[in-house]
mmCIF file of N, CA and C in Angstrom:
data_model
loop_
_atom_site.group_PDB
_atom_site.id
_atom_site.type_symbol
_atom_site.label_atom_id
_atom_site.label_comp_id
_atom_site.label_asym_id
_atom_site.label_seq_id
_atom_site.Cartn_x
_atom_site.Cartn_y
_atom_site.Cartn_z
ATOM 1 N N UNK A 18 102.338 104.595 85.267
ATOM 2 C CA UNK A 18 101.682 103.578 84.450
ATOM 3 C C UNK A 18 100.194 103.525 84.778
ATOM 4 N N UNK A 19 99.396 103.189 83.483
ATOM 5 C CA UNK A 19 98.049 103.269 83.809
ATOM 6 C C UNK A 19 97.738 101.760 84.345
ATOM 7 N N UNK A 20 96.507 101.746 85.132
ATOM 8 C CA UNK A 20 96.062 100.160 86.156
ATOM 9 C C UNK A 20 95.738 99.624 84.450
ATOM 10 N N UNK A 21 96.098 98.431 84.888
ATOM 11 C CA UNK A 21 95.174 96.971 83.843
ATOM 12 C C UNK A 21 94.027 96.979 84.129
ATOM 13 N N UNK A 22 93.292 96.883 82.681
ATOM 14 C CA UNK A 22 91.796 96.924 82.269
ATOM 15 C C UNK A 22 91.671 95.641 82.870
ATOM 16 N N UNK A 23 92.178 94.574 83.149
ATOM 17 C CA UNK A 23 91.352 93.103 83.771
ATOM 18 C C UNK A 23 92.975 92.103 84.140
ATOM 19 N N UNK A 24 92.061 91.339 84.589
ATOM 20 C CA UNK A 24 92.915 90.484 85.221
ATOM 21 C C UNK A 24 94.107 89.811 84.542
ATOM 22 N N UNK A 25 93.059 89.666 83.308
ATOM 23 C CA UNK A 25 94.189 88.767 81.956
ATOM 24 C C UNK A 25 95.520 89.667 81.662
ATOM 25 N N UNK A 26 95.125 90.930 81.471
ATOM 26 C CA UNK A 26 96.135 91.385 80.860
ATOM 27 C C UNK A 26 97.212 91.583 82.055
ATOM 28 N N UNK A 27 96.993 92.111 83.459
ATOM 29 C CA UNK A 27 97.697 91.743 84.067
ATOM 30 C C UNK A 27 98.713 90.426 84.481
ATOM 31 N N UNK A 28 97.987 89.497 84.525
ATOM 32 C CA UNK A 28 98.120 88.225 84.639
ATOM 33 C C UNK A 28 99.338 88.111 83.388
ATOM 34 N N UNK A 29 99.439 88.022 82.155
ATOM 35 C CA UNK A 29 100.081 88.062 81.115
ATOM 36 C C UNK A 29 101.472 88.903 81.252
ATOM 37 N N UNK A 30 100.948 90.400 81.530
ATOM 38 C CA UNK A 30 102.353 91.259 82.519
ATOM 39 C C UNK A 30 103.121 90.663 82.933
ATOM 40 N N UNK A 31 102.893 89.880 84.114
ATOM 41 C CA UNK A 31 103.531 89.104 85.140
ATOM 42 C C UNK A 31 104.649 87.887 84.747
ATOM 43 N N UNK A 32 103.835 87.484 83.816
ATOM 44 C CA UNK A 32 104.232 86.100 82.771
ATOM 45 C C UNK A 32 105.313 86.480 82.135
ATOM 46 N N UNK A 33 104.935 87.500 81.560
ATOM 47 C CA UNK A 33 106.251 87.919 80.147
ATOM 48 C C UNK A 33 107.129 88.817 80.830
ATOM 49 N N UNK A 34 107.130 89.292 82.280
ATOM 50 C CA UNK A 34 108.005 90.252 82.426
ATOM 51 C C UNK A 34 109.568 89.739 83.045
ATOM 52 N N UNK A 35 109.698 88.199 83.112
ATOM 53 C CA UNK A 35 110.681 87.709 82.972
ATOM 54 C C UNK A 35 111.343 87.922 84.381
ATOM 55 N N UNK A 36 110.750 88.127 85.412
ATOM 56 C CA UNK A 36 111.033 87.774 86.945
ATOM 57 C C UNK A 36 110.556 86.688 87.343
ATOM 58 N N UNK A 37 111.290 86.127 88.278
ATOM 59 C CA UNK A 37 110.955 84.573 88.766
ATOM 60 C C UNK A 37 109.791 84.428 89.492
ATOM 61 N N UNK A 38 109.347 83.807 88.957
ATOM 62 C CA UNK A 38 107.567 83.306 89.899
ATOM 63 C C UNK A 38 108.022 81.501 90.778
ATOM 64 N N UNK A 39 107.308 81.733 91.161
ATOM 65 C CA UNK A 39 107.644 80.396 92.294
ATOM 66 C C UNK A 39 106.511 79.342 91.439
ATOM 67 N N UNK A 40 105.992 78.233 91.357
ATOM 68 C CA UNK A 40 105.374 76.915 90.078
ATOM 69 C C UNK A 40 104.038 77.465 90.556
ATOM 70 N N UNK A 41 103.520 77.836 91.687
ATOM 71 C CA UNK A 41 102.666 78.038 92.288
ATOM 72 C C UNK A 41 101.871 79.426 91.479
ATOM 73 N N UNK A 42 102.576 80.665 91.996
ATOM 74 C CA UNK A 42 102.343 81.636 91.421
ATOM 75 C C UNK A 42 101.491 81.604 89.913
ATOM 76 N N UNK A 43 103.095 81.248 88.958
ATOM 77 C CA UNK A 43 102.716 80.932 87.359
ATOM 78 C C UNK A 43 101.407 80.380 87.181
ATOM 79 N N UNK A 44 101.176 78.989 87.783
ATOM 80 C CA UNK A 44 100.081 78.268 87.879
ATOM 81 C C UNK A 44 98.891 78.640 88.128
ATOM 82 N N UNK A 45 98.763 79.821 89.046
ATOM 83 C CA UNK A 45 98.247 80.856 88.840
ATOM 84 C C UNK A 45 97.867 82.070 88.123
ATOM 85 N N UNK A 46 98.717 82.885 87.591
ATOM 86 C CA UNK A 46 98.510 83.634 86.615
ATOM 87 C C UNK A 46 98.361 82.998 85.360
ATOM 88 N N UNK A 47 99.050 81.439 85.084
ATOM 89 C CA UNK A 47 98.460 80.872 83.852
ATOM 90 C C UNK A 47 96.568 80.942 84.161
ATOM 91 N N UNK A 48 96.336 80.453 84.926
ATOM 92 C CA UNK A 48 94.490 79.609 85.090
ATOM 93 C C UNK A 48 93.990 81.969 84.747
ATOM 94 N N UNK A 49 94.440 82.472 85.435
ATOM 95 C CA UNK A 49 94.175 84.380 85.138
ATOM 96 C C UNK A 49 94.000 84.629 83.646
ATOM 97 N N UNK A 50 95.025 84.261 83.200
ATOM 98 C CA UNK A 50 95.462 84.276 81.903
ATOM 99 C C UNK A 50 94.151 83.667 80.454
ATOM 100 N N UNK A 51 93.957 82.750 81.067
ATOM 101 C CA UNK A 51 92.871 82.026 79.856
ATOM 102 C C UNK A 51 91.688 82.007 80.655
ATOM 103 N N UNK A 52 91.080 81.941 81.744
ATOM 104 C CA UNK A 52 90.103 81.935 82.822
ATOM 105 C C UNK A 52 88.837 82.920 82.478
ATOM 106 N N UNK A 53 87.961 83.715 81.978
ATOM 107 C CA UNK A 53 87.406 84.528 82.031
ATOM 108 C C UNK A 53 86.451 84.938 83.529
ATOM 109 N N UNK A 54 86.570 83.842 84.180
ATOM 110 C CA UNK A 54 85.468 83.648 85.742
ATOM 111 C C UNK A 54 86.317 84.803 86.530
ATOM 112 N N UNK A 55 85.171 85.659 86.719
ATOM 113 C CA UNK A 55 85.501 86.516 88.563
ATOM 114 C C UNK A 55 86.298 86.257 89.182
ATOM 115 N N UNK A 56 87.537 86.702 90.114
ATOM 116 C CA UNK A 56 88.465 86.693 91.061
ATOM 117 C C UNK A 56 87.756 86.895 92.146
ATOM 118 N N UNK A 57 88.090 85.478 93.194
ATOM 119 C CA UNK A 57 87.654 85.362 94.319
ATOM 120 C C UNK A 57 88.174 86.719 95.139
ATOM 121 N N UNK A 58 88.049 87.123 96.244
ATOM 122 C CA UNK A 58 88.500 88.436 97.203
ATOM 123 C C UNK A 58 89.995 87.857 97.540
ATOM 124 N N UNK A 59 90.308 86.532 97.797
ATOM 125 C CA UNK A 59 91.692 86.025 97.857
ATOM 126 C C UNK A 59 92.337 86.296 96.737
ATOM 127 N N UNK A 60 91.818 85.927 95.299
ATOM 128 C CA UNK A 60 92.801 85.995 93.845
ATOM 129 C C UNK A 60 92.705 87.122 94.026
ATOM 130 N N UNK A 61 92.070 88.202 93.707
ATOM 131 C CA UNK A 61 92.364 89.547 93.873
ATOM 132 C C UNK A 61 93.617 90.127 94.541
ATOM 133 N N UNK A 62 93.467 89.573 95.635
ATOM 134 C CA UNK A 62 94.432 90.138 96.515
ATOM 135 C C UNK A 62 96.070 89.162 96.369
ATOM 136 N N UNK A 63 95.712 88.323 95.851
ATOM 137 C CA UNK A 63 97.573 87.883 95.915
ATOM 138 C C UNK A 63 97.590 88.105 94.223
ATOM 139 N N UNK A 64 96.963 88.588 93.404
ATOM 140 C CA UNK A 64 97.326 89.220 92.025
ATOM 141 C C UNK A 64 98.149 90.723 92.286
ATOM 142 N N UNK A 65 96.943 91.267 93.175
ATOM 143 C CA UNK A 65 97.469 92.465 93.403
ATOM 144 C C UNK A 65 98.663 92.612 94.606
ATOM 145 N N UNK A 66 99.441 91.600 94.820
ATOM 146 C CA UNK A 66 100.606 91.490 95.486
ATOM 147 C C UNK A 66 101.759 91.155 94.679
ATOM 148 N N UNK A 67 101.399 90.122 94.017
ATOM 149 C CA UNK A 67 102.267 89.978 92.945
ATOM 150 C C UNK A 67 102.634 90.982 92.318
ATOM 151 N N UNK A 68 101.480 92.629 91.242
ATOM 152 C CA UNK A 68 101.732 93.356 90.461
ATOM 153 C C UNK A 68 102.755 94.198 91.224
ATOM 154 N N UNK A 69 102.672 94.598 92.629
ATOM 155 C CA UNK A 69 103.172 95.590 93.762
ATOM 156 C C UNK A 69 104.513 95.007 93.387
ATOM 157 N N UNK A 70 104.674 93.841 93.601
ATOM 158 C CA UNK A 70 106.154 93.101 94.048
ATOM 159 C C UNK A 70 107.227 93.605 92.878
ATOM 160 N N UNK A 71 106.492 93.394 91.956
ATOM 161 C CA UNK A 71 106.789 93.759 90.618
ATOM 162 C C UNK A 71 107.319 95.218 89.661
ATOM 163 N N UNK A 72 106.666 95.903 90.684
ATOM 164 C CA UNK A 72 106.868 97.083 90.601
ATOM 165 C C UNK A 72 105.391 97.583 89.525
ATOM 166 N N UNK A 73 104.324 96.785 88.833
ATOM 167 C CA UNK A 73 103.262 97.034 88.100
ATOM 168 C C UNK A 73 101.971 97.880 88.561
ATOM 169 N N UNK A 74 101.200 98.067 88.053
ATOM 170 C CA UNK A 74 100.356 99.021 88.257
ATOM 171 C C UNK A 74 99.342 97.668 89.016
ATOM 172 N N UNK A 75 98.667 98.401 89.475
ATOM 173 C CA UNK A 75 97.057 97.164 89.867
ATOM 174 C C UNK A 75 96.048 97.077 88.976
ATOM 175 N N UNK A 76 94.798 96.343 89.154
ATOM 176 C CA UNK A 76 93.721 96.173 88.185
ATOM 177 C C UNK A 76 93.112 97.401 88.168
ATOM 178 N N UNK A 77 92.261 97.930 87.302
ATOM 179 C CA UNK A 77 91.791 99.029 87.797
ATOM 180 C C UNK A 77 90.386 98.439 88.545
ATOM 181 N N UNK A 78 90.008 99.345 89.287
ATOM 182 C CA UNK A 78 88.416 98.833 89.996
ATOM 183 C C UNK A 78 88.711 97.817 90.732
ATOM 184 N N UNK A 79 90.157 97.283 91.091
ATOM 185 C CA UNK A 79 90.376 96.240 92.063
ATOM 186 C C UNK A 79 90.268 97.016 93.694
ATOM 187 N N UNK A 80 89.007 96.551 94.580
ATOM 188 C CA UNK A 80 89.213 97.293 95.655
ATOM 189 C C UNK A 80 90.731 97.067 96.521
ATOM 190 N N UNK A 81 91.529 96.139 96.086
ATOM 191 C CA UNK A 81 93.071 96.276 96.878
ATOM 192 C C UNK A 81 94.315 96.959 96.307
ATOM 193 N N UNK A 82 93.556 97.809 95.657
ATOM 194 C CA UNK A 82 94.635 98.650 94.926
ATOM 195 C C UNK A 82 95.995 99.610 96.049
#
């Protein structure tokens, strides 16, 4: 699979792929989802834990790939 062009579309992945997110998580990838602002070095990195968990590709140009 090719990496996600940005956060949103990842973020959205996560949402619709119908594995359980904990209120926290969601709440998270919802604010990803509609947000256009920069990912702190923390969001970065528990996005790109989430996609792993998931079995998904990472962001592309995310240095925690």
């Amino acid at each position: 699979m090719a990496p996600f062009t940005d956060h949103r579309t990842a973020a959205l992945a996560l949402l619709n792929g119908g594995e359980r997110l904990t209120r926290k998580a969601g709440s998270f990838l919802g604010q990803l989802a509609v947000d256009p602002t920069p990912m702190t070095p923390a969001q970065a990195e528990w996005l790109a834990k989430l996609l792993d968990r998931s079995g998904l590709p990472p962001v592309a140009g995310d240095e925690h790939e």
